[in-house]
CSV table of C-alpha atoms in Angstrom, one decimal:
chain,number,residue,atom,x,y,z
A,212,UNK,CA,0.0,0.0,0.0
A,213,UNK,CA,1.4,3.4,-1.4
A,214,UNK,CA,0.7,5.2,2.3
A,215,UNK,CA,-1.4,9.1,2.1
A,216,UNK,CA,1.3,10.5,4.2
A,217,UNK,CA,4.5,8.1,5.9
A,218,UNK,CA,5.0,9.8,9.2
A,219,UNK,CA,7.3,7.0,10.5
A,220,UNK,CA,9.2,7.4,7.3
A,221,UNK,CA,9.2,11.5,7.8
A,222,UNK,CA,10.2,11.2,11.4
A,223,UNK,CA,13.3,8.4,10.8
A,224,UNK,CA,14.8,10.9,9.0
A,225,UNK,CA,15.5,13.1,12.1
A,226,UNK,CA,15.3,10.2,14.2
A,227,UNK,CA,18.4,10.7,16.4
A,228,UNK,CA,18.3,14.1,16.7
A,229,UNK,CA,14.5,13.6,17.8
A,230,UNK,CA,15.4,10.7,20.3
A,231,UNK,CA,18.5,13.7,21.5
A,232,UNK,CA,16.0,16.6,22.3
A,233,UNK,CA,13.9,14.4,24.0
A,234,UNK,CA,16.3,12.6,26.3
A,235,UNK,CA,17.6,15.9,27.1
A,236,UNK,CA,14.4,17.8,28.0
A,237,UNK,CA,13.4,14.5,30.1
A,238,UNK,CA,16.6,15.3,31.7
A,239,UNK,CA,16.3,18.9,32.2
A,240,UNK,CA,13.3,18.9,34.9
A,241,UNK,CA,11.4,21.7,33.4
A,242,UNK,CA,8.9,20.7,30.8
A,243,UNK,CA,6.6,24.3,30.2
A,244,UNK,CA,7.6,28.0,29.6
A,245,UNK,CA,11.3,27.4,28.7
A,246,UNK,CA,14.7,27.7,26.8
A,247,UNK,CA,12.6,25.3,24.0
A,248,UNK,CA,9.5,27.2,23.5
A,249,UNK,CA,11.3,30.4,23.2
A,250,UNK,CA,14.2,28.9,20.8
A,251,UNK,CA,10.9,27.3,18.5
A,252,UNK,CA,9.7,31.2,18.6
A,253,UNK,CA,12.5,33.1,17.6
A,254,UNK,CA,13.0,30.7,14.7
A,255,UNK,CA,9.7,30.8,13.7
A,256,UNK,CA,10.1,34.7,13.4
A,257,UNK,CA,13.4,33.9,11.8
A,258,UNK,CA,11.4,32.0,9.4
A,259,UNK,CA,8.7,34.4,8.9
A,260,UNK,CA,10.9,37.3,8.3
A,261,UNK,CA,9.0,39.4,10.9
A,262,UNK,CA,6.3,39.7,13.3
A,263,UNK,CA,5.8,38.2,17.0
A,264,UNK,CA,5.8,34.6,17.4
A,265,UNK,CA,3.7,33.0,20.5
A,266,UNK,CA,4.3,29.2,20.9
A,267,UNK,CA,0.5,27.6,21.9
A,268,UNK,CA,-1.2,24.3,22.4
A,269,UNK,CA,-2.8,23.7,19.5
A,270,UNK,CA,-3.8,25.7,16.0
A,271,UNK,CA,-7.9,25.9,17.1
A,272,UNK,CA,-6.3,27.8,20.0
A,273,UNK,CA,-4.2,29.7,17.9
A,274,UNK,CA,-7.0,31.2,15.8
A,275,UNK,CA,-9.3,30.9,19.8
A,276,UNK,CA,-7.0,33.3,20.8
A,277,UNK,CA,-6.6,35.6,18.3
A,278,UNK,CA,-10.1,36.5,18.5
A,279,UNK,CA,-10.2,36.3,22.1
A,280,UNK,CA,-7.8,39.0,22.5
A,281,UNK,CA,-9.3,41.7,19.8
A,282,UNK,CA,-12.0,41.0,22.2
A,283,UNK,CA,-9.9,41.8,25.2
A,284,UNK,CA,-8.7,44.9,23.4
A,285,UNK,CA,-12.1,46.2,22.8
A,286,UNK,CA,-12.0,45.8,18.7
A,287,UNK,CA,-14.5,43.2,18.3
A,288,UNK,CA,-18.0,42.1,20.8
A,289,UNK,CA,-20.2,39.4,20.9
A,290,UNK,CA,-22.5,39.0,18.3
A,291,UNK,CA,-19.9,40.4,15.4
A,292,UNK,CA,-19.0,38.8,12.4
A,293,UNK,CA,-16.3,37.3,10.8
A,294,UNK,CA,-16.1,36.5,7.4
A,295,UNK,CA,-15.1,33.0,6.5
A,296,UNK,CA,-14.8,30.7,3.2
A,297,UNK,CA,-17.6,27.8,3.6
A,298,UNK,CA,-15.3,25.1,2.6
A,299,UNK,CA,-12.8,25.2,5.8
A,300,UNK,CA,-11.9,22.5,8.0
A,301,UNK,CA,-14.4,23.3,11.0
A,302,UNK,CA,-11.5,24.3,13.4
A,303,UNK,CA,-11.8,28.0,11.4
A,304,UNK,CA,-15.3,28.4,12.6
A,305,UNK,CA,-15.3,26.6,15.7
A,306,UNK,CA,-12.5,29.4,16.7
A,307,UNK,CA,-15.5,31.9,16.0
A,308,UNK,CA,-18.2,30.7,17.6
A,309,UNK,CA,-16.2,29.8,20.9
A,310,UNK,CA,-15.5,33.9,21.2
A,311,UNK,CA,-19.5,34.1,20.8
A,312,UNK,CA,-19.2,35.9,17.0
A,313,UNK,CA,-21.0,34.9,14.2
A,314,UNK,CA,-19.6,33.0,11.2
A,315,UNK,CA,-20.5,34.7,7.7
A,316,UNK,CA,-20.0,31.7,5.3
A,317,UNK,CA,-18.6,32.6,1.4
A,318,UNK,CA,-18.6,30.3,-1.1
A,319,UNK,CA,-15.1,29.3,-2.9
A,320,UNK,CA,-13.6,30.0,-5.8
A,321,UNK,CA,-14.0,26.1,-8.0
A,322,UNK,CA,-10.3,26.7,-9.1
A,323,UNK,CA,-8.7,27.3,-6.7
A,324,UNK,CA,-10.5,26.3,-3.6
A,325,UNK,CA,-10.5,29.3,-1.7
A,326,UNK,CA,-12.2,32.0,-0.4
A,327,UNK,CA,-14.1,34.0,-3.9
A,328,UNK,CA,-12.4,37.0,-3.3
A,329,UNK,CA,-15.4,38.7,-5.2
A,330,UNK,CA,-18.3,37.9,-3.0
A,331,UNK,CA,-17.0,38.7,0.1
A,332,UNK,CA,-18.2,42.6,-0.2
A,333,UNK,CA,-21.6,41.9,-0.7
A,334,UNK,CA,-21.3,40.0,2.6
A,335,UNK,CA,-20.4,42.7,4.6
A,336,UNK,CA,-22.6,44.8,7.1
A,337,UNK,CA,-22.5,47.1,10.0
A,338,UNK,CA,-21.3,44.3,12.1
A,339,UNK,CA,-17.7,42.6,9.8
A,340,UNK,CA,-15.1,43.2,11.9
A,341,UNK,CA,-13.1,40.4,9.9
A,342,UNK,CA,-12.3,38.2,7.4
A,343,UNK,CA,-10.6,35.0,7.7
A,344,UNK,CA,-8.8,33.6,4.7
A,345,UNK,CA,-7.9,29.9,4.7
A,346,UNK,CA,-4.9,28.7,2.9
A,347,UNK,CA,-6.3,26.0,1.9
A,348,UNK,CA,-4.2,22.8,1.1
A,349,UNK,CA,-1.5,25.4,1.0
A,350,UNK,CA,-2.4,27.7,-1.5
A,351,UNK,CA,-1.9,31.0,-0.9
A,352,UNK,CA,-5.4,33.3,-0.4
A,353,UNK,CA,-4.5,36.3,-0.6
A,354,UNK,CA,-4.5,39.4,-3.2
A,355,UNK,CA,-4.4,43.5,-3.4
A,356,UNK,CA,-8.0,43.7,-3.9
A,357,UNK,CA,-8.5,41.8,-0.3
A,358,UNK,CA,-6.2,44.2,1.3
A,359,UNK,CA,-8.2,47.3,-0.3
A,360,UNK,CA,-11.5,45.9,0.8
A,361,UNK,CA,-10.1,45.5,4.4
A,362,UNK,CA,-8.8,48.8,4.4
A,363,UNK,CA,-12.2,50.6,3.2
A,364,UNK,CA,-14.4,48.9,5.6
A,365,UNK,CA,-11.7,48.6,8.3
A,366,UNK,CA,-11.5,45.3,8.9
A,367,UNK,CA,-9.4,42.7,10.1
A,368,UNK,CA,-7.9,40.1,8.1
A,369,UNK,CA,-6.6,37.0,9.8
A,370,UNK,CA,-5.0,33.6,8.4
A,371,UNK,CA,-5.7,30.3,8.8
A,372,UNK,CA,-2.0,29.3,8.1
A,373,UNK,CA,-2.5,25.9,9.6
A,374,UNK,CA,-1.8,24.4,6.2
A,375,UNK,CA,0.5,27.0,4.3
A,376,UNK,CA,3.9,27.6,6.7
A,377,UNK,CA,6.2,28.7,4.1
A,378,UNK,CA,4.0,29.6,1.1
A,379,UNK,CA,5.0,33.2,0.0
A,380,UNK,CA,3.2,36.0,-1.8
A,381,UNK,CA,4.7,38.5,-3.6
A,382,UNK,CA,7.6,37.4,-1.6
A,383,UNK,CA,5.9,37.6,2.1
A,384,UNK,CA,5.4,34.5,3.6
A,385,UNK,CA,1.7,33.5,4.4
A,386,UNK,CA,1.4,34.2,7.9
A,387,UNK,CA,2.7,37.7,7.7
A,388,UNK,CA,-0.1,39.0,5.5
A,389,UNK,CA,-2.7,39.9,7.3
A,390,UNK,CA,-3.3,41.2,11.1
A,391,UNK,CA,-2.7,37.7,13.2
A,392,UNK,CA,-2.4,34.3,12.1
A,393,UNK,CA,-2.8,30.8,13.7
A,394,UNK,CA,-0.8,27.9,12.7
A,395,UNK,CA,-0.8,24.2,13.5
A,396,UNK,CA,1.7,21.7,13.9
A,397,UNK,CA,-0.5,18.8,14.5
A,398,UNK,CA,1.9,15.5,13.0
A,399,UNK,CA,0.9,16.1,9.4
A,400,UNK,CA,1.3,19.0,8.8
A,401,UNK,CA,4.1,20.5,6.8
A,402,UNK,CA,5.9,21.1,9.8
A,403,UNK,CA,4.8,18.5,12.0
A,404,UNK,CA,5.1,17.7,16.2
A,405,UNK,CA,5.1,14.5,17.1
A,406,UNK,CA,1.7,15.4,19.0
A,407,UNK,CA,-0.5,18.1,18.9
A,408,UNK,CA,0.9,22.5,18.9
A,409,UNK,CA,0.5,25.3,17.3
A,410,UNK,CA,1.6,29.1,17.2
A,411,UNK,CA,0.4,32.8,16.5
A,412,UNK,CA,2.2,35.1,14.5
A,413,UNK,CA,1.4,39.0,15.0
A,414,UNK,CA,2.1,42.2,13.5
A,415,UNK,CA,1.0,44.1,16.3
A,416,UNK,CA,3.0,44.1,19.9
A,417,UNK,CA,0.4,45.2,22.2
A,418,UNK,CA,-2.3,41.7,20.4
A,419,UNK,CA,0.8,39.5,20.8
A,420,UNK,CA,1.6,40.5,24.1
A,421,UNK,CA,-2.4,40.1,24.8
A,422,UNK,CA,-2.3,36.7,23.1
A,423,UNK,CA,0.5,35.7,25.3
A,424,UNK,CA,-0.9,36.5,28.4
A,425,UNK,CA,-4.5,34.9,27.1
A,426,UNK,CA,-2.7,31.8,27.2
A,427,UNK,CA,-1.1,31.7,29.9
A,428,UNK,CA,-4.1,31.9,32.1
A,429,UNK,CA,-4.8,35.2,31.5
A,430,UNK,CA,-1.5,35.9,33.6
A,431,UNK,CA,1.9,37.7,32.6
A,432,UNK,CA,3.0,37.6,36.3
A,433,UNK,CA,2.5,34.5,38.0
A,434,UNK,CA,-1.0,34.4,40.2
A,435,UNK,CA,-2.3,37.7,39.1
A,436,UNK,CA,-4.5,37.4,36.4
A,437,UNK,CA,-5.5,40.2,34.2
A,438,UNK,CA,-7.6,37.9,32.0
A,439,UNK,CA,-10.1,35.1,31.8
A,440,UNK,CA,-7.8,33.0,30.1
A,441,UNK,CA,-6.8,29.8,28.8
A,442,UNK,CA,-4.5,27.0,29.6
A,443,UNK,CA,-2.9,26.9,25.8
A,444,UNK,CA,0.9,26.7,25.7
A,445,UNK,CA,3.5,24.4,23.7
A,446,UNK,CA,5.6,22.1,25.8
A,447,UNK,CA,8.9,22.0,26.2
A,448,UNK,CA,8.9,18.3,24.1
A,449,UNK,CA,7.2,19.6,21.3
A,450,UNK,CA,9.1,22.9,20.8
A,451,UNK,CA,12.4,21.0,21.0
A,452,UNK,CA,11.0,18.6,18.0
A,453,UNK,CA,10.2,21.1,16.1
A,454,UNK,CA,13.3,22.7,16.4
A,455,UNK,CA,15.2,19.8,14.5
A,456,UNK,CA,12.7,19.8,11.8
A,457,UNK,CA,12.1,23.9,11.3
A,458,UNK,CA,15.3,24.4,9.6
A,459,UNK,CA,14.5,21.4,6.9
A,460,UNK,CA,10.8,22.8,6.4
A,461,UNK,CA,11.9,24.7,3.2
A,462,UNK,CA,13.4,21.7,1.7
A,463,UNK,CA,10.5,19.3,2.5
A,464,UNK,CA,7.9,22.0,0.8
A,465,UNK,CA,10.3,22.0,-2.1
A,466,UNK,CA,10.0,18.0,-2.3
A,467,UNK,CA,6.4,18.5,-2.4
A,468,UNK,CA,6.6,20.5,-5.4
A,469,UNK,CA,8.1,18.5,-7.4
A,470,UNK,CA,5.8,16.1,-6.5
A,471,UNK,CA,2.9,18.1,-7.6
A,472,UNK,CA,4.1,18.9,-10.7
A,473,UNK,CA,4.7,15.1,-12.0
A,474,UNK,CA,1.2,15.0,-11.1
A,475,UNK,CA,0.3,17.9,-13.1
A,476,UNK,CA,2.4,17.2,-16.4
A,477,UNK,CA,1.3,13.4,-15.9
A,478,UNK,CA,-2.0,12.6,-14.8
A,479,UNK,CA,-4.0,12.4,-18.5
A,480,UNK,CA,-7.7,11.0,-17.4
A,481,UNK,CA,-10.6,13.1,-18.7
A,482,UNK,CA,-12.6,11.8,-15.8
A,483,UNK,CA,-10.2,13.7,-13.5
A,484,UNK,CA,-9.9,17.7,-12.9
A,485,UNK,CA,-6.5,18.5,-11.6
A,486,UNK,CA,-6.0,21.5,-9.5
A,487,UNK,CA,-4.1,24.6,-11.2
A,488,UNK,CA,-0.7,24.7,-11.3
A,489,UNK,CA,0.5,28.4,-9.5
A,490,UNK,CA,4.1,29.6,-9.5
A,491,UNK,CA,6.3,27.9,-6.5
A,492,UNK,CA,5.8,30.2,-4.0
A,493,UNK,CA,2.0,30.0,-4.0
A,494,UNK,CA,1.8,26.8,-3.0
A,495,UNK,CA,3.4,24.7,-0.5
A,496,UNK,CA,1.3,20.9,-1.5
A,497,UNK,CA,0.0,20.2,2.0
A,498,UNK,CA,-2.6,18.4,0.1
A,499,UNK,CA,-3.1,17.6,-3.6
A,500,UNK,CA,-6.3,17.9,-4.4
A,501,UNK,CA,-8.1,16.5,-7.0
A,502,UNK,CA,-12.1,16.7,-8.4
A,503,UNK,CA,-14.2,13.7,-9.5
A,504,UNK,CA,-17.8,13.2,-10.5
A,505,UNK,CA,-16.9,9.8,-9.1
A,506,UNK,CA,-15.4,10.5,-5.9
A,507,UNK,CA,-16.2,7.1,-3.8
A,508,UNK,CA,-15.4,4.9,-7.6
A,509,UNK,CA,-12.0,6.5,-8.1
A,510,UNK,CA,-11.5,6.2,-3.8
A,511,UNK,CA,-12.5,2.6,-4.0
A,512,UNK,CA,-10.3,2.0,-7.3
A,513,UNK,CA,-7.6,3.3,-6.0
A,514,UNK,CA,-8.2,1.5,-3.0
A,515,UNK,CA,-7.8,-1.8,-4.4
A,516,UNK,CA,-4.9,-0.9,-6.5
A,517,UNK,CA,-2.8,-0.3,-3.4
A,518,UNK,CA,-2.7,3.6,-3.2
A,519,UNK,CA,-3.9,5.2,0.4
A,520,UNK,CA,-6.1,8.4,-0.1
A,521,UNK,CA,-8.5,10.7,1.9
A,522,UNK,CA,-11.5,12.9,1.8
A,523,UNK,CA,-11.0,17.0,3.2
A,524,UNK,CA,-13.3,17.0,4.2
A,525,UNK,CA,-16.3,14.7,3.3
A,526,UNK,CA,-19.0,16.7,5.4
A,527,UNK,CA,-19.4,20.7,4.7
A,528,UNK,CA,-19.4,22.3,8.1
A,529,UNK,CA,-22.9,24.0,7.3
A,530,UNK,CA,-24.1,20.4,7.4
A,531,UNK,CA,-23.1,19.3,10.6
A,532,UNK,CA,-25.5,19.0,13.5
A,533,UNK,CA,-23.1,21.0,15.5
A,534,UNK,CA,-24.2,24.4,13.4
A,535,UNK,CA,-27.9,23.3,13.3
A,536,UNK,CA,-28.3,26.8,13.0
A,537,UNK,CA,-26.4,27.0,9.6
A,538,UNK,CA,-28.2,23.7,8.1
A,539,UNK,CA,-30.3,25.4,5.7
A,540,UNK,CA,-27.8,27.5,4.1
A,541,UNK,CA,-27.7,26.5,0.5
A,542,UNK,CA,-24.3,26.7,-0.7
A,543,UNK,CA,-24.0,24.4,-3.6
A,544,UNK,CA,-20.3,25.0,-4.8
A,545,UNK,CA,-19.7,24.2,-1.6
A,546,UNK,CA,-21.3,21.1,-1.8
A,547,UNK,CA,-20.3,20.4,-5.1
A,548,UNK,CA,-16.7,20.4,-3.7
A,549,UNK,CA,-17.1,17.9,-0.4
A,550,UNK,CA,-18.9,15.4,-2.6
A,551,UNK,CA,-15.8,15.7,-5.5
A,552,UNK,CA,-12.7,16.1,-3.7
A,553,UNK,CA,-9.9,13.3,-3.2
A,554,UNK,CA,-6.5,13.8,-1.7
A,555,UNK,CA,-3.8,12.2,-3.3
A,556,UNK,CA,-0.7,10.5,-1.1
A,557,UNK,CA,1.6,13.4,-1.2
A,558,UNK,CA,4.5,13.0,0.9
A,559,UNK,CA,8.1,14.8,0.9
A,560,UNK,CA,9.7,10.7,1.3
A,561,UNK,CA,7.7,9.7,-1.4
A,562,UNK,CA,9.8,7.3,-3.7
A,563,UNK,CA,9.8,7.6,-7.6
A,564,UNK,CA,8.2,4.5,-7.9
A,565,UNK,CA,5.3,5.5,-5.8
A,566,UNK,CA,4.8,8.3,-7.6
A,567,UNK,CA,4.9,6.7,-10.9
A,568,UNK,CA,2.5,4.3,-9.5
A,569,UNK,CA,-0.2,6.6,-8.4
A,570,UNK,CA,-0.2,8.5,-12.1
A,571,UNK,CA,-0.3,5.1,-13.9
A,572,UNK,CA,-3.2,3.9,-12.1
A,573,UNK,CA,-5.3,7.1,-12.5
A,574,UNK,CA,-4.5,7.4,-16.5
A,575,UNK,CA,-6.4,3.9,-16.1
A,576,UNK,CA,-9.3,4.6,-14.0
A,577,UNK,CA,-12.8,4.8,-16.2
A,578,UNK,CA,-16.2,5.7,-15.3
């Protein structure tokens, strides 16, 4: 079986220098809030050429907090909206509805999967105070015509980067775009933990400094609490993993690439949209997506033919019976793409063979 994503084969690579960091933080007696987590921060900032960095527990939180401090700062209430492309992993909305805002869901764009940059003004009222764009897959969303709109109606923009580290536009890396960003470093992600963490990047000192303490308990001095906060912070473990595998994250994307683009110049089937090829820096591959009338045939082809492969995401979040309030929404692009879409294995340790293997069987598949 030609595996989605080989973790065990991603991790052996940095297997001793994993097994290192580990030993030596067991060693060291102090677990949270330490040399680790602000090493994993400064590189990150390091990495995104600017900005604060704040090391968390998980990317939900990151995006949790980000809102959660606006709100702390007095730039956004209960009851205001967010802007938000339909088509999201739930963690994007769940981050809204936890601060007690209300998600404003906008169809995609078909090609390219993200947020349709031109419906998003019609969407806005009295109450916007932001838009989230997704990176979805890791493709950048982003474009000088958002950045007007944002500017006219004064509103925030803030990134999902949960699937984009090191995507760039215009040369600025995704993450440093907008206002605030979240980013997750759940195991397969780009830039994976071996467990669950995330981070929040900032423009702004005073949010950063808000989001920090937010996490912390609501406390920047120990036992006094200037928030209602949470408990969200990156352990000492994780941040010391992800400091072996930061400095290869660049190399790994560009592995991806070249991935994608054998798929692109190589996968013939008329039965079989492919996604759009971008220029490099657009696109970091998280995922390669690609669109079927036949979704569950070409998964259960594919299946038998030895090649692993997965659904993001097979229910739209409008649909779920944890938004009953958002079930009669009619959004069918939306739908159209949760009942089309199939990720491909897409792996930076991905052999030639395996690779070869995937395109072959797909120029055969039929309806």
């Amino acid at each position: 079986m030609i595996k989605f994503l080989d973790l065990q084969k991603i991790n052996a690579q940095y297997a001793d220098e994993l097994k290192q960091v580990a030993a030596e933080v067991i060693d060291s007696g102090w677990y949270l809030l330490g040399e680790r987590v602000k090493q994993f921060e400064s590189g990150l900032e390091a990495l995104q050429e600017g900005g604060n960095a704040i090391a968390v527990a998980n990317g939900l939180d990151a995006l949790r907090l980000i809102f959660k401090a606006y709100i702390e700062l007095g730039l956004m209430q209960e009851g205001d909206e967010v802007i938000v492309p339909a088509n999201t992993y739930i963690a994007s909305v769940l981050a809204i509805t936890d601060n007690k805002l209300a998600p404003i869901l906008v169809e995609p764009d078909l090609n390219t999967f993200n947020l349709d940059f031109n419906l998003i003004e019609s969407r806005i009222t009295s109450k916007t105070k932001a838009i989230m764009v997704v990176h979805l897959y890791g493709r950048v969303c982003w474009n000088a015509e958002l950045e007007a709109l944002a500017k006219r109606h004064n509103l925030k923009i803030i990134e999902d980067n949960a699937q984009a580290i090191g995507a760039r536009w215009n040369g600025i890396r995704t993450g440093n775009l907008g206002d605030a960003a979240g980013f997750s470093f759940y195991p397969g992600k780009n830039l994976g933990a071996l467990g669950d963490s995330g981070a929040v990047t900032a423009k702004d000192d005073e949010l950063a400094k808000t989001i920090r303490t937010l996490a912390n308990y609501g406390s920047a001095q120990k036992y006094v609490n200037q928030y209602q906060g949470l408990n969200s912070r990156m352990d000492e473990i994780q941040a010391a993993f992800l400091n072996v595998k930061l400095p290869y994250v660049d190399k790994e994307i560009a592995c991806r690439r070249e991935i994608a683009d054998y798929y692109i110049e190589n996968i013939k089937n008329p039965n079989i949209i492919l996604p759009e090829k971008v220029t490099d820096e657009e696109h970091v591959w998280h995922l390669f997506v690609i669109r079927t009338s036949k979704r569950d045939e070409l998964q259960t082809y594919l299946t038998e033919n030895g090649i692993h492969t997965l659904i993001h995401y097979p229910i739209p979040l409008h649909k779920q019976s944890c938004y009953l309030d958002l079930n009669n929404l009619v959004l069918p692009l939306t739908e159209q793409i949760h009942q089309e879409v199939l990720s491909l294995p897409m792996s930076p340790v991905m052999s030639k063979g395996e690779i070869i293997r995937v395109v072959e069987i797909l120029k055969k598949f039929k309806i």
